[in-house]
XYZ file of C-alpha atoms in Angstrom:
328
model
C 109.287 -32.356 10.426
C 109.654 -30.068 7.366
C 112.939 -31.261 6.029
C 113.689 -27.549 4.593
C 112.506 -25.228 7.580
C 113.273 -27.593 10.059
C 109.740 -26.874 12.093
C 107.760 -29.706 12.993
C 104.286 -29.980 10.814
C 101.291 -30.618 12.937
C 98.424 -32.135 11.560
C 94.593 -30.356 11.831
C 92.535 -32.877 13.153
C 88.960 -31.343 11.357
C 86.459 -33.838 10.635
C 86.711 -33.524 6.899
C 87.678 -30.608 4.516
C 87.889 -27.114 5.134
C 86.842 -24.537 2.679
C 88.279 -21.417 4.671
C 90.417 -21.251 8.357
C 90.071 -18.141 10.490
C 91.587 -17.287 13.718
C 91.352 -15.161 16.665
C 92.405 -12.333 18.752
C 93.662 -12.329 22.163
C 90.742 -12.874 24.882
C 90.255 -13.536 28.294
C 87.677 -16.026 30.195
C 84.734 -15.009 31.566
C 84.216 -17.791 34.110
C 87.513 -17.661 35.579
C 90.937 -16.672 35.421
C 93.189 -16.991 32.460
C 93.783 -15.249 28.908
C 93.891 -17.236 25.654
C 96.695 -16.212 23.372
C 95.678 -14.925 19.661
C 95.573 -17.578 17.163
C 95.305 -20.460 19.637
C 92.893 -22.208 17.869
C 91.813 -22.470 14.450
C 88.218 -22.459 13.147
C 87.527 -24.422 10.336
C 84.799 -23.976 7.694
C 83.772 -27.439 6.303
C 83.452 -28.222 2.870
C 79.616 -29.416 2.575
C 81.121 -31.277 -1.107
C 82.247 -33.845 0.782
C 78.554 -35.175 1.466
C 76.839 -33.027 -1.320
C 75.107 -30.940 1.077
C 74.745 -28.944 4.293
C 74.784 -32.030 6.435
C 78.471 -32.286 6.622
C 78.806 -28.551 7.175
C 79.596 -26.273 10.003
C 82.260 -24.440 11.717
C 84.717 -27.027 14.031
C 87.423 -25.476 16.187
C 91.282 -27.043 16.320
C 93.970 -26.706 18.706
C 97.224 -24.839 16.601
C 99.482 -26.488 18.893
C 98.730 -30.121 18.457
C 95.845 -30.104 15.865
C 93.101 -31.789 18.148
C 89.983 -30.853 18.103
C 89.009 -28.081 20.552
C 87.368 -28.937 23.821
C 84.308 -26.917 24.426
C 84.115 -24.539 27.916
C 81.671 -26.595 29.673
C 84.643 -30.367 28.796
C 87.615 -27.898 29.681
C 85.636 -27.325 33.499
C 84.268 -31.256 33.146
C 87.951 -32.006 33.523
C 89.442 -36.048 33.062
C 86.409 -37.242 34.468
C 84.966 -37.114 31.160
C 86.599 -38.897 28.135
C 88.243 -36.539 25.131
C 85.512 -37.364 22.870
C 82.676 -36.650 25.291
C 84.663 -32.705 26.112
C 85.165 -31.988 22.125
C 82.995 -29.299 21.054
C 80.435 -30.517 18.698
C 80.268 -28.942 15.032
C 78.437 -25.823 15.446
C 75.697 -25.995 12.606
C 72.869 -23.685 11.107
C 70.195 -25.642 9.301
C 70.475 -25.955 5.325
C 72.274 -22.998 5.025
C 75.958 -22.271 4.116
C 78.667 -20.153 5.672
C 79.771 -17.444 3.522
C 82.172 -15.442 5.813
C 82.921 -15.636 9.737
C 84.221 -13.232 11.900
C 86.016 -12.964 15.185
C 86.019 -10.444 17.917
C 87.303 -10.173 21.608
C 85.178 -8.545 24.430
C 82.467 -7.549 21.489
C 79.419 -5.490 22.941
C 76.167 -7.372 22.679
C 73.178 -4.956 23.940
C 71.102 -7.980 25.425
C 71.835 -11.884 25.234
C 68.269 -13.036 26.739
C 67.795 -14.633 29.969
C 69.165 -18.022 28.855
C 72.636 -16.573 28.642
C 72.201 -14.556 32.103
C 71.712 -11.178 30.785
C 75.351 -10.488 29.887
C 76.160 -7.406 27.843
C 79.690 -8.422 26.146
C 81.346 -12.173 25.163
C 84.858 -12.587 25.684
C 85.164 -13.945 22.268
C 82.147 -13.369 20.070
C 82.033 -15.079 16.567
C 79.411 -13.946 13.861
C 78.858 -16.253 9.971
C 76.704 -14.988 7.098
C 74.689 -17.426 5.356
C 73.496 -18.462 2.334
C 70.187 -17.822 3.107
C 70.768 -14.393 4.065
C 71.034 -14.762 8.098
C 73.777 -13.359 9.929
C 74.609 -15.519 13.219
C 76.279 -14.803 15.895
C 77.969 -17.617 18.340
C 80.155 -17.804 21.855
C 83.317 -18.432 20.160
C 85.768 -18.806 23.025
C 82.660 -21.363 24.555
C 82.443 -23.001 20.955
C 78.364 -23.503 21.315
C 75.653 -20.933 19.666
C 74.096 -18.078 21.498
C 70.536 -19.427 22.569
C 67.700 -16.904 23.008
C 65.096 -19.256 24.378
C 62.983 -17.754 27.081
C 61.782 -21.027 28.005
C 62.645 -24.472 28.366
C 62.142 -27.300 26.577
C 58.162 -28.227 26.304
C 56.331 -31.026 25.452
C 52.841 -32.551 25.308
C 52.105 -36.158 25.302
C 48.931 -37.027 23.609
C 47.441 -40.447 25.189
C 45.076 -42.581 23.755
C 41.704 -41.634 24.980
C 42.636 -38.001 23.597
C 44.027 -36.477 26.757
C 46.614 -34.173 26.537
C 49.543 -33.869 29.295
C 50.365 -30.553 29.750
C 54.151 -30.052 30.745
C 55.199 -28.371 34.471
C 57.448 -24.741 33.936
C 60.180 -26.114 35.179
C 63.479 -25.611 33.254
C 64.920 -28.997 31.740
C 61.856 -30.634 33.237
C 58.388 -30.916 31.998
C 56.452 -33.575 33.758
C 57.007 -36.126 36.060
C 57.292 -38.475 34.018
C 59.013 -36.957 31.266
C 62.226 -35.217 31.211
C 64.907 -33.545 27.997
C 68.065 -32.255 28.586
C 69.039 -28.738 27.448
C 71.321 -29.039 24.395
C 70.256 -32.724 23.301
C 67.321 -31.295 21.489
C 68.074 -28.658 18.793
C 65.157 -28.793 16.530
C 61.158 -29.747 17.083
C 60.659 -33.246 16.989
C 57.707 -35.459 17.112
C 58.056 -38.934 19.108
C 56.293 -41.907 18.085
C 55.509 -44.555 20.519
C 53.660 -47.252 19.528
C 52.685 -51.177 20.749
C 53.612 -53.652 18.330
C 51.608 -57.455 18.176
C 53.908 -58.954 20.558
C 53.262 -56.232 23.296
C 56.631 -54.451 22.919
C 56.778 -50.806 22.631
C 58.783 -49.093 19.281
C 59.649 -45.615 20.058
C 60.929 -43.217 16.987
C 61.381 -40.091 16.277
C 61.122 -37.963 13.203
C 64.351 -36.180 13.794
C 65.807 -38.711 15.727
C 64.704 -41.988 13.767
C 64.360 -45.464 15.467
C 65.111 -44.348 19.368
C 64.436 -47.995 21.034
C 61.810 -50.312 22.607
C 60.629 -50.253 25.692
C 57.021 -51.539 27.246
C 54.228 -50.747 30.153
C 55.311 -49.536 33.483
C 59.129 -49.503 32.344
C 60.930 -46.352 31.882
C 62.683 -45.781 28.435
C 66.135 -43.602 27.875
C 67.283 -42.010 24.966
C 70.772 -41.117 24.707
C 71.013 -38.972 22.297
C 73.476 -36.586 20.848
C 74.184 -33.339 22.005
C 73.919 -30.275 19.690
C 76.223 -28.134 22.065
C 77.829 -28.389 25.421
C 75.883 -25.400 28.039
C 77.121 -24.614 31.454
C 75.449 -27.951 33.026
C 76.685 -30.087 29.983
C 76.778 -33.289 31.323
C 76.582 -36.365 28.860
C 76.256 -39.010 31.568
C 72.273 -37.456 31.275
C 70.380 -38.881 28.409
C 68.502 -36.500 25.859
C 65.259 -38.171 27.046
C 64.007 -40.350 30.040
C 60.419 -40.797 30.609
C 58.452 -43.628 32.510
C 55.165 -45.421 30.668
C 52.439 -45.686 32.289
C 51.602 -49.477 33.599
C 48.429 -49.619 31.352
C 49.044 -51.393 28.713
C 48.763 -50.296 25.043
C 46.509 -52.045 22.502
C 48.651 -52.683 19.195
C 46.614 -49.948 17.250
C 47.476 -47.382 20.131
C 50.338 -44.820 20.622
C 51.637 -42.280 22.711
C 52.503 -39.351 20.836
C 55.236 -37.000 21.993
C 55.039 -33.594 20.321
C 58.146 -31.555 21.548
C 59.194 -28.175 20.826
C 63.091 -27.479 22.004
C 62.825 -24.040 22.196
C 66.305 -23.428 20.684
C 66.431 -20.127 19.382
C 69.990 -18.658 18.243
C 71.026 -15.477 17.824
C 70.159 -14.642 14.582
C 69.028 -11.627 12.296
C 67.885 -10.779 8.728
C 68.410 -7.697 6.981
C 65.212 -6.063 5.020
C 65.771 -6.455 1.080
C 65.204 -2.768 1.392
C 67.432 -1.571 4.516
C 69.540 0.108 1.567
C 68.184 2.125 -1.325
C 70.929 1.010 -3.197
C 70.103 -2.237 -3.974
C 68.711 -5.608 -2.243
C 70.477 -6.940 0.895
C 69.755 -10.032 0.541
C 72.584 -12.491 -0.051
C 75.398 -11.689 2.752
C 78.940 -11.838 2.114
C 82.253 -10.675 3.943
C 81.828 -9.765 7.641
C 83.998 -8.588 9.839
C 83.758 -7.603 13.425
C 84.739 -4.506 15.402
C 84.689 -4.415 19.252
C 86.187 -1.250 19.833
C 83.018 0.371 17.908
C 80.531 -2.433 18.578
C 79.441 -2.922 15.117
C 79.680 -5.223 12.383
C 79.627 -4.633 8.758
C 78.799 -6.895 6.439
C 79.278 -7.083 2.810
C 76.579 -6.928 0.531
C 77.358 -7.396 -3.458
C 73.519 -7.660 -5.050
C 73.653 -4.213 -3.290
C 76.785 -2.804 -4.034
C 77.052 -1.467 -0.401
C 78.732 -2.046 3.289
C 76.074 -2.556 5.715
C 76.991 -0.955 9.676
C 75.124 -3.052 12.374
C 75.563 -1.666 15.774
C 75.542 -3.492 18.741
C 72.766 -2.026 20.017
C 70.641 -3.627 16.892
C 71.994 -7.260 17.443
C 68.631 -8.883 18.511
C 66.603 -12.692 17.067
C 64.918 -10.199 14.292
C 63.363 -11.620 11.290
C 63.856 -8.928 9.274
C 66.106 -5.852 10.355
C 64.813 -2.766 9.078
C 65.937 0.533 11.060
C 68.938 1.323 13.010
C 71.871 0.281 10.241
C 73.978 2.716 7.800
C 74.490 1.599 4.727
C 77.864 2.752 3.238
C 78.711 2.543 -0.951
């Protein structure tokens, strides 16, 4: 308690340091009733000096009331049957790059999400960060996961010994019968090792994922894994991979090679260097969101200029070219 004001201090329960805090605006669930007051929760830039580099970095979301960390949307539904730690939104991360500026907005316009996200036109809360490497992302801020524009689902090939290839089946979350990854457990491409060692065990690693387990013929090996972000069938109880070895055994210079792409694509874009004959846009700064006109600007200093993004332009493009205003 603050021994001048008299108002109880709460603590913010972030992982590690914060570099910048933003808030939010008043918004209302899409998946059921209820409205979320403004400033409920505070977002939390984290300081990557803590580790020296992007690894510790991210955007985590607190609780203003008691300071814990914020449960994602797919834990709040979970309810007590899952523990506190397993409902907690994980960090929301993007790559090497840093954050430069994030941005909040309720019931913000977005002119097509992808299948993956069910076609939906407009987020109850939409969040949007600028990086340092000149992306500007956008993310389900009242969900507290990334916007995924995958049109498939995970996919894999297993290359066997004799040079076969196993091709995977279209199902979503599923690709073979003996192979299965969960949606949201594998965030970037990954390459699976496994391999028979001289006493007839089985090592299984992963470049991504380092030293995974052992396993050994006929037996079937899971991975639990961590997950990335929490999606409408979030379930941790589900490992990140399960898959059954064949009964066959391996010699000790064979391996099974797992080659898996996850298929996570976020919502991202990148302005053309040349969008604005001003200048370069090509390190972005300040953003700021505006539902009411569906657009975003973003700051640009190398160019000396406002960008204006309308909604209708939001799209996983490379390099944005047409259909922005430049203001100076």
């Amino acid at each position: 308690i603050d021994g001048l004001t008299g108002q109880t201090r709460v603590a913010l329960q972030f992982p590690g340091p914060v570099r910048a805090l933003y808030t939010h605006p008043e918004f209302t669930w899409a998946d059921g009733p209820g409205t979320v007051a403004a400033g409920t929760r505070l977002y939390g830039v984290l300081d990557e000096e803590a580790c020296g580099s992007a690894a510790c970095g991210g955007i985590v979301a607190v609780d203003a009331a008691t300071g814990a960390r914020s449960l994602s949307r797919a834990g709040q539904l979970a309810g007590p049957t899952m523990s506190v730690e397993q409902r907690i939104a994980p960090v929301l991360t993007f790559g090497t790059a840093l954050v430069n500026s994030v941005s909040f907005a309720a019931d913000m316009p977005i002119a097509d999400l992808g299948p993956y996200e069910g076609n939906a036109t407009s987020l109850p809360l939409a969040g949007v960060a600028t990086l340092s490497d000149g992306r500007i992302v956008y993310f389900r801020a009242a969900e507290l996961r990334p916007i995924v524009t995958s049109v498939g689902p995970v996919q894999t090939s297993v290359t066997i010994p004799d040079g076969g290839v196993f091709e995977p089946r279209p199902d979503a979350g599923v690709v073979g019968p003996e192979l299965s990854l969960r949606n949201g457990s594998f965030r970037f491409d990954e390459t699976v090792t496994v391999a028979a060692d001289p006493a007839g065990d089985y090592v299984v690693s992963g470049t991504v994922s380092g030293y995974m387990g052992r396993t050994g013929p006929g037996q079937t090996f899971t991975f639990p894994g961590s997950y990335y972000f929490h999606a409408s069938d979030y379930n941790p109880a589900n490992p990140a991979l399960t898959m059954k070895l064949p009964v066959e055994p391996l010699r000790p210079s064979e391996t099974y090679v797992l080659t898996i792409a996850s298929n996570y694509l976020p919502l991202e874009l990148t302005l053309s260097q040349t969008v604005c004959a001003a200048g370069f846009t090509q390190y972005p700064g300040t953003v700021v969101l505006d539902a009411e006109r569906g657009v975003t600007f973003i700051g640009y200093p190398s160019a000396n200029a406002i960008v204006e993004v309308p909604y209708t332009a939001v799209a996983r493009v490379q390099l944005l070219a047409s259909g922005v205003l430049c203001w100076r």
